[in-house]
Coordinates of N, CA and C in Angstrom, one line a residue:
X1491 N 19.4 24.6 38.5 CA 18.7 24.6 39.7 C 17.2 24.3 39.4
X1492 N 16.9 23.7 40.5 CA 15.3 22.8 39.6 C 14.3 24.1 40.3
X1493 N 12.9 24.0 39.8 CA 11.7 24.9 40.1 C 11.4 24.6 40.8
X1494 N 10.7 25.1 42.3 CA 10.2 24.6 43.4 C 8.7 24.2 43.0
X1495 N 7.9 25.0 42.4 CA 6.7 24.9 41.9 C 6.6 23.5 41.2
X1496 N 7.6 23.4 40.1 CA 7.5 22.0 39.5 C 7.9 20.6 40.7
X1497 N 9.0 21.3 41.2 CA 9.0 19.9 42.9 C 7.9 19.8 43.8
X1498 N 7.5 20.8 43.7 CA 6.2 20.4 44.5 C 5.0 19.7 43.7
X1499 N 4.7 20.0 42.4 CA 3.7 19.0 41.8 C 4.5 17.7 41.6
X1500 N 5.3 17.5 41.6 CA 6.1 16.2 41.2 C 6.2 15.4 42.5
X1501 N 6.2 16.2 43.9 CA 5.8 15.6 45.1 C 4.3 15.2 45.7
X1502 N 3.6 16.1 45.1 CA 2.2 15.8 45.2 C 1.7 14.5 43.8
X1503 N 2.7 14.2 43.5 CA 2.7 13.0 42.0 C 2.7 12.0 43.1
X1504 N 3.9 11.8 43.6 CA 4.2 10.5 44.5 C 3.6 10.2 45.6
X1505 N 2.9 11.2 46.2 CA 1.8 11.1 47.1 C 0.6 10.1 46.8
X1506 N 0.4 9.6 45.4 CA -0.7 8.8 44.4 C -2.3 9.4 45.5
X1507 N -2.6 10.4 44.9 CA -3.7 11.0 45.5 C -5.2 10.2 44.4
X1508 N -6.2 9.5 44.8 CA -6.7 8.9 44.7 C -8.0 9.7 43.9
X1509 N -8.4 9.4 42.6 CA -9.9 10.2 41.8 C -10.1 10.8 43.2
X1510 N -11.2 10.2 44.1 CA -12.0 11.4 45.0 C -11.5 12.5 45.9
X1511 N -10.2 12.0 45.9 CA -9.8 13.1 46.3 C -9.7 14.1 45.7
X1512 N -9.1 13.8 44.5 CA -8.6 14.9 43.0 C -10.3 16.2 43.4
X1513 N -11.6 14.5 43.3 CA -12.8 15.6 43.3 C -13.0 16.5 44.0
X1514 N -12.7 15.8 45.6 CA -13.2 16.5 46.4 C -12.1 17.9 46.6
X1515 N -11.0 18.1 46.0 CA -10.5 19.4 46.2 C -10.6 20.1 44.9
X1516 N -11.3 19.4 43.8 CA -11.8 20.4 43.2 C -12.7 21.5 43.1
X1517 N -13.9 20.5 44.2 CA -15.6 21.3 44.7 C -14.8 22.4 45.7
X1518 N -14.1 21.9 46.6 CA -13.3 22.6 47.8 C -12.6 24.0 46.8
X1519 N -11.9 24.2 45.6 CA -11.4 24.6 44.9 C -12.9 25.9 43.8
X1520 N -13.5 25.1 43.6 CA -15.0 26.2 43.1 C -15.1 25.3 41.9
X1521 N -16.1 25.1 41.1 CA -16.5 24.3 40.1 C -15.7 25.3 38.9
X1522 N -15.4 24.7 37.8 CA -15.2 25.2 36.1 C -13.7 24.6 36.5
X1523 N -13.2 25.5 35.8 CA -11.4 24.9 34.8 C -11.0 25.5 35.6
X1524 N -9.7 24.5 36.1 CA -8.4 25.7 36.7 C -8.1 26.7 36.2
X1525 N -7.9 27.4 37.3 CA -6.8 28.7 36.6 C -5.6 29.0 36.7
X1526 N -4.4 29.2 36.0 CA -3.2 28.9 36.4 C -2.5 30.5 36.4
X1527 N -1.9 30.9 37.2 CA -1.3 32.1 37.1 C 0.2 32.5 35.8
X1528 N 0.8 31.3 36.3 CA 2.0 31.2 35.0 C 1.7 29.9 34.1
X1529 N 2.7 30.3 33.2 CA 3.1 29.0 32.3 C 3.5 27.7 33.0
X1530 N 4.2 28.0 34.0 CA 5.4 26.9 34.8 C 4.1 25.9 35.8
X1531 N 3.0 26.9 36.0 CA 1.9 26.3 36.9 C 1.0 25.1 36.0
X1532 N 1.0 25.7 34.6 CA 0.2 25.2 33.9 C 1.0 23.8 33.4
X1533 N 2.5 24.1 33.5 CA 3.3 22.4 33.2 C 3.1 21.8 34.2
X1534 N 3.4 22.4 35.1 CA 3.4 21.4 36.6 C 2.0 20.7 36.6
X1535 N 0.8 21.2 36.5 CA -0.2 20.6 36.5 C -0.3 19.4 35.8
X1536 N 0.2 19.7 34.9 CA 0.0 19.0 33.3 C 1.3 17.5 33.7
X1537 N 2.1 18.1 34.4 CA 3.3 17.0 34.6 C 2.3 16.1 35.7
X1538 N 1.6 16.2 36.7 CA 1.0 15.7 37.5 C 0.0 15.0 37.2
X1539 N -0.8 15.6 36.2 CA -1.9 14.4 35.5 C -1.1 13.6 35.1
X1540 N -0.1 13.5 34.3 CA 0.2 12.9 33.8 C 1.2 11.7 34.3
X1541 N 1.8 12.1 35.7 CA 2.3 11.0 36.3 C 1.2 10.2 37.2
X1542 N 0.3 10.9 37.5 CA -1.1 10.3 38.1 C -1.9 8.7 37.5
X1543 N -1.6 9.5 36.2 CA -2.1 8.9 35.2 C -1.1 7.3 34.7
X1544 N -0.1 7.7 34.8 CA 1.0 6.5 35.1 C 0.5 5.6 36.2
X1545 N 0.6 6.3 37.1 CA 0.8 5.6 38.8 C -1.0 4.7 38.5
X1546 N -2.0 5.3 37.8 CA -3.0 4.4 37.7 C -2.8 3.2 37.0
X1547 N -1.6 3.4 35.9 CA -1.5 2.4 35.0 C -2.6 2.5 33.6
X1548 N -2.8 3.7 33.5 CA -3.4 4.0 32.3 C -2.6 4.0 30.9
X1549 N -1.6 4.0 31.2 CA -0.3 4.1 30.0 C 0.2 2.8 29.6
X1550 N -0.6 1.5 30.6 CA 0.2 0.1 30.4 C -0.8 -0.7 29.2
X1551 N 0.1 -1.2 28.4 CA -0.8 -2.1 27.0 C -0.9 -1.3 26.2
X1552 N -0.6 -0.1 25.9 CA -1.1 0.4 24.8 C -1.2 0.3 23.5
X1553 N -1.5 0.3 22.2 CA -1.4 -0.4 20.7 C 0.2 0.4 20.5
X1554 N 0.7 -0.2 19.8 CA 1.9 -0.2 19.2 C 3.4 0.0 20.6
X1555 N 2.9 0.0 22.1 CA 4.0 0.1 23.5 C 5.3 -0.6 22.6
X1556 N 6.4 -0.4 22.4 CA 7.8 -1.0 22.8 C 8.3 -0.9 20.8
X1557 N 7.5 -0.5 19.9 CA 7.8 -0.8 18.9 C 8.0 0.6 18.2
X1558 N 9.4 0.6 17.6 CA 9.7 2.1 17.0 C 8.7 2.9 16.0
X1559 N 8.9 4.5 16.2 CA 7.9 4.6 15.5 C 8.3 5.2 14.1
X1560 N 7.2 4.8 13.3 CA 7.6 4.8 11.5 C 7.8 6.3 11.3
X1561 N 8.5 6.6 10.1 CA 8.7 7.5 9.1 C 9.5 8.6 10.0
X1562 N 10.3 7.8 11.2 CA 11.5 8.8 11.8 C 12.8 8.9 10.5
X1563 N 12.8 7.9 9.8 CA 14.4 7.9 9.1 C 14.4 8.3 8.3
X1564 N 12.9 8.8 7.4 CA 12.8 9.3 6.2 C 13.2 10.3 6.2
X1565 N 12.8 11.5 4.8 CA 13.3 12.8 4.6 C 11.8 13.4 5.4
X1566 N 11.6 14.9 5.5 CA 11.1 15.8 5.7 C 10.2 16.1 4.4
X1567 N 9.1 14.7 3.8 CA 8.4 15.0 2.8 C 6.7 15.6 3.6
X1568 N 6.5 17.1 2.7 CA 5.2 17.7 3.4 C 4.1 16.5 3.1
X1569 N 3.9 15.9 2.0 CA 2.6 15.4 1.8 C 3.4 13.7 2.4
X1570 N 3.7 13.6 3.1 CA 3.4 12.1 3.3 C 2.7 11.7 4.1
X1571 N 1.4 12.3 4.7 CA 0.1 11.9 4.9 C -0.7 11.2 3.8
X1572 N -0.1 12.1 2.7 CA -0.9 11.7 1.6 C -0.2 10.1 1.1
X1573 N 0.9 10.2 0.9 CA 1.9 8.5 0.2 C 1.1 7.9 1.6
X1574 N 1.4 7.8 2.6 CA 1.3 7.1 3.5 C -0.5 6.9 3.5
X1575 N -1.6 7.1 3.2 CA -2.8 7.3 3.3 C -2.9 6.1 1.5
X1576 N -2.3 6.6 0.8 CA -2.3 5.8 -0.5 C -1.8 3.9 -0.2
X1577 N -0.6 4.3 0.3 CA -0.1 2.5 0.7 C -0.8 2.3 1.4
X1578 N -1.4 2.6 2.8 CA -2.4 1.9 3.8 C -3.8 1.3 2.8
X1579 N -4.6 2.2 2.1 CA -5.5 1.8 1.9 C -5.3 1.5 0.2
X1580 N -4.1 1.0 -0.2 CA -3.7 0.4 -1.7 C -4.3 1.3 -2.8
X1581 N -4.5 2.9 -2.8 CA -5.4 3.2 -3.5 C -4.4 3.1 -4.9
X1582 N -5.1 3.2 -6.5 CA -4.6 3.2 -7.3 C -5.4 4.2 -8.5
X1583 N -4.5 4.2 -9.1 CA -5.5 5.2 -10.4 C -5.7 6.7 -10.2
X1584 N -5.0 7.3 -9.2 CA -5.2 8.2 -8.7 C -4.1 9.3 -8.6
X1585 N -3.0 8.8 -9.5 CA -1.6 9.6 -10.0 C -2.2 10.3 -11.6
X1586 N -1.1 11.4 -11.0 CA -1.0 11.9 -12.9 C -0.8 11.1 -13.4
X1587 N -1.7 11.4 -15.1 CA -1.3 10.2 -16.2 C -0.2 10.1 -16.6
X1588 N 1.0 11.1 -16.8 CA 2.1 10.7 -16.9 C 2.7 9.5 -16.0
X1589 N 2.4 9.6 -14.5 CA 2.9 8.7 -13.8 C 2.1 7.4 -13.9
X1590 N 0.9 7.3 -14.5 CA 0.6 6.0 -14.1 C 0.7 5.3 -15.7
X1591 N 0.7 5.7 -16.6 CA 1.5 5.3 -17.8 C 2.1 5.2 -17.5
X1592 N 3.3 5.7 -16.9 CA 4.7 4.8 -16.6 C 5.0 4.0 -16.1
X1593 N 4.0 4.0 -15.0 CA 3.4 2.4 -14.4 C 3.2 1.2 -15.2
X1594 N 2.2 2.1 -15.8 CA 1.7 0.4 -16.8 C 2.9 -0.1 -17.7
X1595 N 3.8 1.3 -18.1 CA 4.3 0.7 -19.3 C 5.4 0.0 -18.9
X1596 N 6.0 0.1 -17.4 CA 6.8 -1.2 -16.5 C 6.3 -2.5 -16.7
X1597 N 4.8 -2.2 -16.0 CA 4.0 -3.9 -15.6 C 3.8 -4.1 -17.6
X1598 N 3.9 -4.0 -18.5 CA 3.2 -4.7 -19.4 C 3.3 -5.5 -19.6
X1599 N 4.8 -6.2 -19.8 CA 4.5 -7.6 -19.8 C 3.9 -8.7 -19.1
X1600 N 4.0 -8.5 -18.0 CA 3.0 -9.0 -17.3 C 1.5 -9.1 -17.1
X1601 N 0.9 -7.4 -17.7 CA -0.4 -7.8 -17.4 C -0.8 -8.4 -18.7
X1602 N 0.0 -8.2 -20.1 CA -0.3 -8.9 -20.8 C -0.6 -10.9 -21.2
X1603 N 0.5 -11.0 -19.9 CA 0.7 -12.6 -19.9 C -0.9 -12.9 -18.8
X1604 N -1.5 -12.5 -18.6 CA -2.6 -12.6 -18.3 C -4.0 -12.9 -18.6
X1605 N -3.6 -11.9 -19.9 CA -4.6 -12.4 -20.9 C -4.3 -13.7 -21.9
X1606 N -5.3 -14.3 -22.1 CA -5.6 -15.4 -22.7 C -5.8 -15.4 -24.8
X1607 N -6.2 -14.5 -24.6 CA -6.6 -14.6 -26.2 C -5.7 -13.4 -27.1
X1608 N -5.3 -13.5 -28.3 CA -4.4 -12.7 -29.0 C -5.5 -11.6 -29.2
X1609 N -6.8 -11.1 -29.3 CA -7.7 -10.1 -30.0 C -7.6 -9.1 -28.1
X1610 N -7.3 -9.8 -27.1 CA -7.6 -9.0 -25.6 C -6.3 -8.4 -25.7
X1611 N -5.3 -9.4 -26.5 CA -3.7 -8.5 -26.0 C -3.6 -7.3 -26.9
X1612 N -3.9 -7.4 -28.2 CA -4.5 -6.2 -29.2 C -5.2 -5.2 -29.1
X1613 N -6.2 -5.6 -28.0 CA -7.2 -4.3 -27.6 C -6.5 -3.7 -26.5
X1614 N -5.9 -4.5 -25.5 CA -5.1 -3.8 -24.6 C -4.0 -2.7 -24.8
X1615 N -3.4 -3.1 -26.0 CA -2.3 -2.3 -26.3 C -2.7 -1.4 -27.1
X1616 N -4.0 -1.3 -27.6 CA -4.3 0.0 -28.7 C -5.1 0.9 -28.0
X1617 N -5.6 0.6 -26.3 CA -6.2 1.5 -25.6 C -5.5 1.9 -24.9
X1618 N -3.9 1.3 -24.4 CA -2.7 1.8 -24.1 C -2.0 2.8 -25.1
X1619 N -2.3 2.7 -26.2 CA -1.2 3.6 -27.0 C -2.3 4.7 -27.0
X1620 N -3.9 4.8 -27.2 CA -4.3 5.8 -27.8 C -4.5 6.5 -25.8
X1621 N -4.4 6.2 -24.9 CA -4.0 6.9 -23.9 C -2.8 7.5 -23.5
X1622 N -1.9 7.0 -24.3 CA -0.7 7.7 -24.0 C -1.0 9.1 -25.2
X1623 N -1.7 8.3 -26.4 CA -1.4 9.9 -27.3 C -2.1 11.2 -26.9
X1624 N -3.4 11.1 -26.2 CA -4.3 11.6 -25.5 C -3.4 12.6 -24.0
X1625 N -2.8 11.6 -23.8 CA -2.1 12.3 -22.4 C -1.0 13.1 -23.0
X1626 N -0.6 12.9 -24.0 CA 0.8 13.8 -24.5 C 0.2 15.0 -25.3
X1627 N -0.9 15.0 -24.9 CA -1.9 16.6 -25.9 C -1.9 17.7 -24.1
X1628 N -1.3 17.1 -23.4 CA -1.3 17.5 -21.9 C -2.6 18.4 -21.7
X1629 N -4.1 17.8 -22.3 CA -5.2 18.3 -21.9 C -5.5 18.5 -20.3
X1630 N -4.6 17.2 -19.3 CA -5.0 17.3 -17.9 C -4.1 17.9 -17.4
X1631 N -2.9 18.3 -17.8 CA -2.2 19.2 -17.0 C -1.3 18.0 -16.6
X1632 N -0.5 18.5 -15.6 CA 0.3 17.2 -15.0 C 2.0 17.8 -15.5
X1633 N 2.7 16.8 -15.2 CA 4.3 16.5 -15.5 C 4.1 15.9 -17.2
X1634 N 5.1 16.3 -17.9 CA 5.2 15.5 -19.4 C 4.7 14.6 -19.6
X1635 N 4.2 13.8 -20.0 CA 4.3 12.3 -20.5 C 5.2 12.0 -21.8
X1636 N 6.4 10.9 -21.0 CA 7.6 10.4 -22.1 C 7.2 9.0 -22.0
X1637 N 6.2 8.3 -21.8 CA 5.8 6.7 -21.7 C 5.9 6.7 -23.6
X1638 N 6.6 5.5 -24.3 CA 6.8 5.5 -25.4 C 5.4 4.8 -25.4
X1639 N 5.1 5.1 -27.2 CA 3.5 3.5 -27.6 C 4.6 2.5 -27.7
X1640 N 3.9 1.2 -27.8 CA 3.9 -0.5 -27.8 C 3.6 -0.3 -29.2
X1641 N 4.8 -1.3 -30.2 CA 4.4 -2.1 -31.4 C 3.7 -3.2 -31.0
X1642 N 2.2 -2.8 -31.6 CA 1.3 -3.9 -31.2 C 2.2 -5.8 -31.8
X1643 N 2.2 -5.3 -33.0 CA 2.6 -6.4 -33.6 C 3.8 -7.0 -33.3
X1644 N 4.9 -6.3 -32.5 CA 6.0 -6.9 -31.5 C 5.7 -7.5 -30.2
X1645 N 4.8 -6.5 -29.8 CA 4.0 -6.9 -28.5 C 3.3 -8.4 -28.8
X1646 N 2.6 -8.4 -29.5 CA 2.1 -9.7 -29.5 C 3.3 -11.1 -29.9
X1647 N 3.4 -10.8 -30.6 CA 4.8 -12.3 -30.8 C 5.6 -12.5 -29.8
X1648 N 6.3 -10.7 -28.9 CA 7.0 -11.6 -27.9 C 6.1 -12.3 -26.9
X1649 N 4.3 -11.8 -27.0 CA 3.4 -12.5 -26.0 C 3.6 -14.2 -26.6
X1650 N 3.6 -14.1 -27.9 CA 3.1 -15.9 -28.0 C 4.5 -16.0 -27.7
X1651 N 5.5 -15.9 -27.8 CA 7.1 -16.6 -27.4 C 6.7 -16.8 -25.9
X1652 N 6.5 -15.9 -25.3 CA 6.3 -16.5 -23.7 C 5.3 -17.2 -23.3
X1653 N 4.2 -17.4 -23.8 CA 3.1 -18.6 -23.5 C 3.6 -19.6 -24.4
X1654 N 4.3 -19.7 -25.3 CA 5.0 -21.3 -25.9 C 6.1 -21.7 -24.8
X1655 N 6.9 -21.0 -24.2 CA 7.8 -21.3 -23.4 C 7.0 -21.8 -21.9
X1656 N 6.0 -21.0 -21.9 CA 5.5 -21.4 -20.2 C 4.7 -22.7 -20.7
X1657 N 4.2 -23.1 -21.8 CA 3.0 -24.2 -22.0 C 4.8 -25.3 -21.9
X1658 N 5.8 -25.1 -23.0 CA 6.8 -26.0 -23.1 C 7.3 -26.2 -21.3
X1659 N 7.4 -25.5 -20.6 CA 7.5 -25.6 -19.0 C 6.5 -26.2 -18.5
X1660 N 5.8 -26.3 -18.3 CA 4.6 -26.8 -17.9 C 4.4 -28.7 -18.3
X1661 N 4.8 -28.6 -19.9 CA 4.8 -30.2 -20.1 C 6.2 -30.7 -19.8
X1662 N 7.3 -30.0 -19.6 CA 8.2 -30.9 -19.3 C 8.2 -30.8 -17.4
X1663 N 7.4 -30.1 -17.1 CA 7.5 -29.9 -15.9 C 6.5 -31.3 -15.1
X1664 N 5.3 -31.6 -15.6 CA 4.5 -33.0 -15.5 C 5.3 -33.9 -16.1
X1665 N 6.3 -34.6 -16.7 CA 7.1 -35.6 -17.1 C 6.3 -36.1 -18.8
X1666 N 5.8 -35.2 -19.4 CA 5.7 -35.5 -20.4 C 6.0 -34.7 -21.6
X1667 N 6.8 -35.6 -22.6 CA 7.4 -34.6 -23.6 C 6.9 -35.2 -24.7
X1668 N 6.9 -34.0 -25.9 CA 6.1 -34.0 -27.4 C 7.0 -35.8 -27.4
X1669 N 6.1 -36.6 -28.8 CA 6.5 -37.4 -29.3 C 7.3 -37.3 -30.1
X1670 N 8.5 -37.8 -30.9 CA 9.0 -37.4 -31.8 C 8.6 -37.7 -33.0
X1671 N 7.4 -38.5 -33.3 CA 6.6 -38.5 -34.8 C 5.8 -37.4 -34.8
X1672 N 4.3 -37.5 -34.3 CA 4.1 -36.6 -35.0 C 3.9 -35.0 -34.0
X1673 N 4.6 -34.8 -32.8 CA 4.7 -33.8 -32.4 C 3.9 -33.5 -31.2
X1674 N 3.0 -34.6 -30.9 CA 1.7 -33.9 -29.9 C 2.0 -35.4 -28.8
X1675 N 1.6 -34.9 -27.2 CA 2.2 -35.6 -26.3 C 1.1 -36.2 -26.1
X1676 N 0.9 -37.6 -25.8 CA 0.6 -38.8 -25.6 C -0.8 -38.7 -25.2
X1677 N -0.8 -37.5 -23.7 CA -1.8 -37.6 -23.5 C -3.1 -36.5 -24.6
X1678 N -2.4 -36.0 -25.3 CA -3.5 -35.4 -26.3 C -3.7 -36.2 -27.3
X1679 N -3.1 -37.2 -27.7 CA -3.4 -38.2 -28.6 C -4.3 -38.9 -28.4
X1680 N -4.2 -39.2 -26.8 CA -5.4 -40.4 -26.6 C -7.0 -39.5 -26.2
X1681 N -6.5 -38.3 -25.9 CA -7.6 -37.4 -25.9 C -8.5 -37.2 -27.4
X1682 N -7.7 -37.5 -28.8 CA -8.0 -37.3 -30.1 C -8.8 -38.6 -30.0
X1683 N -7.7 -39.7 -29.9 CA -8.6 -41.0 -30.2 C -10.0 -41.0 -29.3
X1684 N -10.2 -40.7 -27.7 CA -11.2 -41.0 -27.9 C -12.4 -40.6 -28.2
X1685 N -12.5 -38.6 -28.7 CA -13.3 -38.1 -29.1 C -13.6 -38.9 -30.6
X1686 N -12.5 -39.2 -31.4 CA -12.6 -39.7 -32.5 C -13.4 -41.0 -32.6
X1687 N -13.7 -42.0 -31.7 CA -14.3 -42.9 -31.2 C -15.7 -43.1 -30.7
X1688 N -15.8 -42.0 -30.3 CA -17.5 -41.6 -29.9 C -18.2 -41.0 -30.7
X1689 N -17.6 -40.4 -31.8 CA -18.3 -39.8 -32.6 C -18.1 -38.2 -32.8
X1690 N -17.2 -38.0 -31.8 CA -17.7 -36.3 -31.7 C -16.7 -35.5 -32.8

């Protein structure tokens, strides 16, 4: 059986009573905040602004209208203000060391193929290993650290295997391949000859 209280603000909804009016039975009513006797007065009111508030078309266009909203499907995690605050604004460096060692020690090969010179992929890996040994003294607290060290000296060779394979990609990818005398492609030969020619 429905509330009469709530039928009647829900009839005074459809009435679309216009701002000055709302004012002028408020002054009529005495200045400050309503006062509601019950709970049920205080929804009804509240149902009434709020279809008022429709009937103005204050609810039309709004940022994100018609599109579902996120993190319904997930689990019931307390801090995902916090995950979700981290992927919005890409923050990084900001996990336990255990966890972000384990990061790096995923990405390595790749941030290694980045560097250019064999002495940067050597310093990289020996300030990687002496942070892992530092983090397993668990001076910061945190979860274990099981991130293994990098054999520098494995690390590095399988780095030049893959910059000999991407440089061998790369020239057979432009249509030029080593000569079969003495090993170097055409166009670095003529690049020899004509520094060799000028003098330099």
């Amino acid at each position: 059986m429905s509330e009469p209280r709530a039928d009647a603000a829900r009839y005074r909804a459809e009435q679309d009573m216009s701002e000055e009016e709302l004012g002028a039975e408020g002054e009529r009513a005495g200045a400050g905040s309503p006062q509601w006797a019950t709970q049920e007065q205080r929804w009804a009111a509240v149902e009434t602004a709020i279809q008022l508030a429709i009937r103005r078309g204050e609810f039309d266009d709004l940022p994100g209208a018609g599109k579902p909203l996120e993190g319904l499907d997930g689990s019931s995690d307390p801090n995902w203000w916090i995950r979700r605050k981290i992927e919005n604004e890409g923050l990084s460096g900001i996990a336990p060391p255990a966890i972000q060692l384990r990061n790096e020690h995923r990405a390595m090969d790749a941030t290694l193929d980045e560097l250019s010179r064999e002495s940067d992929v050597r310093a990289h890996l020996d300030d990687f290993n002496s942070r892992v040994r530092h983090a397993r003294l668990q001076l910061e607290g945190g979860p274990p650290v099981v991130t293994p060290t990098h054999d520098v000296d494995a690390d590095v060779s399988a780095w030049r295997e893959r910059r000999a394979q991407r440089s061998v990609g790369a020239v057979e990818a432009r249509g030029t391949r080593p000569d079969s005398g003495d090993g170097t492609t055409p166009a670095a030969r003529s690049g020899w000859w004509r520094r060799f020619t000028r003098g330099r």
